Amino acid sequence: LLLAAGSKGKRFALPHSRIMIHQPMGVTQGQATDIDIQAKEIMRLKKAINDLFALHTGQDKKKVENDSERDFIMSGQEALEYGIVDKVITKREMVNVGKNNRSGVK
């Protein structure tokens, strides 16, 4: 989510990057009511994350829900097509980005 929610135009991936989206996970124990509380919180978090992914990628909410149901692994190019990154850069481009700005972001 941090990558997708980054500043537009400054979200980069390398060609051989692996970018994964998935639903939130959690482990809980205790009384049935405690487990129910935690399950509801995970479902609330899942909806919030899916809404944010849809907002930042331009994907339909239903597509994000379906894709994140299980581990959904993308290459840099696939993440670009999905809307998670703005550009797939090469190692050479990374060096140039670093020279133009001390923070390493152009």
PDB file of C-alpha atoms in Angstrom:
ATOM      1  CA  LEU A   1       0.000   0.000   0.000  1.00  0.00           C
ATOM      2  CA  LEU A   2       2.887   2.373   0.724  1.00  0.00           C
ATOM      3  CA  LEU A   3       4.173   2.029  -2.834  1.00  0.00           C
ATOM      4  CA  ALA A   4       0.756   2.578  -4.439  1.00  0.00           C
ATOM      5  CA  ALA A   5       0.034   5.581  -2.193  1.00  0.00           C
ATOM      6  CA  GLY A   6       3.359   7.272  -2.966  1.00  0.00           C
ATOM      7  CA  SER A   7       3.600  10.593  -4.767  1.00  0.00           C
ATOM      8  CA  LYS A   8       2.396  10.289  -8.365  1.00  0.00           C
ATOM      9  CA  GLY A   9       5.332  10.322 -10.741  1.00  0.00           C
ATOM     10  CA  LYS A  10       7.727   9.112  -8.034  1.00  0.00           C
ATOM     11  CA  ARG A  11       6.598   5.495  -7.709  1.00  0.00           C
ATOM     12  CA  PHE A  12       9.265   3.304  -9.314  1.00  0.00           C
ATOM     13  CA  ALA A  13      10.004  -0.400  -9.709  1.00  0.00           C
ATOM     14  CA  LEU A  14      12.868  -2.297 -11.286  1.00  0.00           C
ATOM     15  CA  PRO A  15      12.169  -4.698 -14.176  1.00  0.00           C
ATOM     16  CA  HIS A  16      12.684  -7.778 -11.998  1.00  0.00           C
ATOM     17  CA  SER A  17      10.852  -6.427  -8.948  1.00  0.00           C
ATOM     18  CA  ARG A  18       8.204  -8.552  -7.301  1.00  0.00           C
ATOM     19  CA  ILE A  19       5.294  -6.565  -5.951  1.00  0.00           C
ATOM     20  CA  MET A  20       2.605  -8.386  -4.018  1.00  0.00           C
ATOM     21  CA  ILE A  21      -0.832  -7.443  -2.779  1.00  0.00           C
ATOM     22  CA  HIS A  22      -2.853  -9.606  -0.405  1.00  0.00           C
ATOM     23  CA  GLN A  23      -5.513  -9.342   2.240  1.00  0.00           C
ATOM     24  CA  PRO A  24      -4.545  -8.587   5.849  1.00  0.00           C
ATOM     25  CA  MET A  25      -3.690 -11.546   8.040  1.00  0.00           C
ATOM     26  CA  GLY A  26      -3.881 -12.044  11.753  1.00  0.00           C
ATOM     27  CA  VAL A  27      -3.734 -14.643  14.471  1.00  0.00           C
ATOM     28  CA  THR A  28      -5.835 -14.393  17.571  1.00  0.00           C
ATOM     29  CA  GLN A  29      -6.749 -16.475  20.550  1.00  0.00           C
ATOM     30  CA  GLY A  30      -8.956 -16.172  23.561  1.00  0.00           C
ATOM     31  CA  GLN A  31     -12.638 -16.262  24.222  1.00  0.00           C
ATOM     32  CA  ALA A  32     -15.095 -16.514  21.346  1.00  0.00           C
ATOM     33  CA  THR A  33     -16.107 -12.874  21.779  1.00  0.00           C
ATOM     34  CA  ASP A  34     -12.454 -11.756  21.595  1.00  0.00           C
ATOM     35  CA  ILE A  35     -11.976 -13.773  18.407  1.00  0.00           C
ATOM     36  CA  ASP A  36     -15.133 -12.224  16.951  1.00  0.00           C
ATOM     37  CA  ILE A  37     -13.886  -8.714  17.769  1.00  0.00           C
ATOM     38  CA  GLN A  38     -10.550  -9.403  16.055  1.00  0.00           C
ATOM     39  CA  ALA A  39     -12.247 -10.957  13.004  1.00  0.00           C
ATOM     40  CA  LYS A  40     -14.454  -7.888  12.599  1.00  0.00           C
ATOM     41  CA  GLU A  41     -11.418  -5.615  12.883  1.00  0.00           C
ATOM     42  CA  ILE A  42      -9.542  -7.571  10.202  1.00  0.00           C
ATOM     43  CA  MET A  43     -12.570  -7.340   7.895  1.00  0.00           C
ATOM     44  CA  ARG A  44     -12.791  -3.578   8.515  1.00  0.00           C
ATOM     45  CA  LEU A  45      -9.082  -3.239   7.764  1.00  0.00           C
ATOM     46  CA  LYS A  46      -9.437  -5.373   4.622  1.00  0.00           C
ATOM     47  CA  LYS A  47     -12.151  -3.057   3.264  1.00  0.00           C
ATOM     48  CA  ALA A  48     -10.135   0.068   4.089  1.00  0.00           C
ATOM     49  CA  ILE A  49      -7.015  -1.308   2.382  1.00  0.00           C
ATOM     50  CA  ASN A  50      -8.967  -2.373  -0.708  1.00  0.00           C
ATOM     51  CA  ASP A  51     -10.600   1.065  -0.911  1.00  0.00           C
ATOM     52  CA  LEU A  52      -7.190   2.749  -0.698  1.00  0.00           C
ATOM     53  CA  PHE A  53      -5.690   0.458  -3.348  1.00  0.00           C
ATOM     54  CA  ALA A  54      -8.609   1.229  -5.662  1.00  0.00           C
ATOM     55  CA  LEU A  55      -8.193   4.961  -5.041  1.00  0.00           C
ATOM     56  CA  HIS A  56      -4.432   5.033  -5.676  1.00  0.00           C
ATOM     57  CA  THR A  57      -4.313   2.599  -8.609  1.00  0.00           C
ATOM     58  CA  GLY A  58      -7.503   3.515 -10.455  1.00  0.00           C
ATOM     59  CA  GLN A  59      -8.614  -0.117 -10.365  1.00  0.00           C
ATOM     60  CA  ASP A  60     -12.219  -1.111  -9.726  1.00  0.00           C
ATOM     61  CA  LYS A  61     -12.845  -1.996  -6.056  1.00  0.00           C
ATOM     62  CA  LYS A  62     -14.204  -5.424  -7.009  1.00  0.00           C
ATOM     63  CA  LYS A  63     -11.042  -6.190  -9.019  1.00  0.00           C
ATOM     64  CA  VAL A  64      -8.838  -5.195  -6.072  1.00  0.00           C
ATOM     65  CA  GLU A  65     -10.954  -7.363  -3.739  1.00  0.00           C
ATOM     66  CA  ASN A  66     -10.649 -10.360  -6.068  1.00  0.00           C
ATOM     67  CA  ASP A  67      -6.937  -9.867  -6.742  1.00  0.00           C
ATOM     68  CA  SER A  68      -6.033  -9.452  -3.067  1.00  0.00           C
ATOM     69  CA  GLU A  69      -8.021 -12.472  -1.886  1.00  0.00           C
ATOM     70  CA  ARG A  70      -4.802 -14.505  -2.186  1.00  0.00           C
ATOM     71  CA  ASP A  71      -1.193 -13.464  -2.755  1.00  0.00           C
ATOM     72  CA  PHE A  72      -1.168 -11.580  -6.076  1.00  0.00           C
ATOM     73  CA  ILE A  73       2.413 -11.215  -7.284  1.00  0.00           C
ATOM     74  CA  MET A  74       3.355  -8.836 -10.090  1.00  0.00           C
ATOM     75  CA  SER A  75       6.507  -7.976 -11.986  1.00  0.00           C
ATOM     76  CA  GLY A  76       7.546  -4.345 -12.288  1.00  0.00           C
ATOM     77  CA  GLN A  77       5.776  -4.118 -15.658  1.00  0.00           C
ATOM     78  CA  GLU A  78       2.606  -5.735 -14.293  1.00  0.00           C
ATOM     79  CA  ALA A  79       2.630  -3.302 -11.335  1.00  0.00           C
ATOM     80  CA  LEU A  80       2.922  -0.447 -13.843  1.00  0.00           C
ATOM     81  CA  GLU A  81      -0.087  -1.756 -15.771  1.00  0.00           C
ATOM     82  CA  TYR A  82      -2.012  -2.216 -12.496  1.00  0.00           C
ATOM     83  CA  GLY A  83      -1.315   1.403 -11.487  1.00  0.00           C
ATOM     84  CA  ILE A  84       0.853   0.681  -8.440  1.00  0.00           C
ATOM     85  CA  VAL A  85       3.983   2.255  -9.944  1.00  0.00           C
ATOM     86  CA  ASP A  86       4.485   5.039 -12.475  1.00  0.00           C
ATOM     87  CA  LYS A  87       7.623   3.787 -14.170  1.00  0.00           C
ATOM     88  CA  VAL A  88       9.828   0.727 -14.436  1.00  0.00           C
ATOM     89  CA  ILE A  89      13.402   1.994 -14.289  1.00  0.00           C
ATOM     90  CA  THR A  90      16.769   0.465 -15.069  1.00  0.00           C
ATOM     91  CA  LYS A  91      19.823   0.464 -12.852  1.00  0.00           C
ATOM     92  CA  ARG A  92      21.303   3.216 -15.028  1.00  0.00           C
ATOM     93  CA  GLU A  93      18.212   5.377 -14.506  1.00  0.00           C
ATOM     94  CA  MET A  94      18.504   4.810 -10.744  1.00  0.00           C
ATOM     95  CA  VAL A  95      22.005   6.332 -10.779  1.00  0.00           C
ATOM     96  CA  ASN A  96      20.714   9.372 -12.664  1.00  0.00           C
ATOM     97  CA  VAL A  97      17.817   9.802 -10.254  1.00  0.00           C
ATOM     98  CA  GLY A  98      20.256   9.846  -7.337  1.00  0.00           C
ATOM     99  CA  LYS A  99      22.457  12.494  -8.983  1.00  0.00           C
ATOM    100  CA  ASN A 100      19.558  14.877  -9.537  1.00  0.00           C
ATOM    101  CA  ASN A 101      18.306  14.861  -5.975  1.00  0.00           C
ATOM    102  CA  ARG A 102      19.978  14.009  -2.685  1.00  0.00           C
ATOM    103  CA  SER A 103      16.956  12.023  -1.565  1.00  0.00           C
ATOM    104  CA  GLY A 104      17.327   9.758  -4.590  1.00  0.00           C
ATOM    105  CA  VAL A 105      13.911  10.687  -5.960  1.00  0.00           C
ATOM    106  CA  LYS A 106      13.470  12.767  -9.085  1.00  0.00           C
TER     107      LYS A 106
END
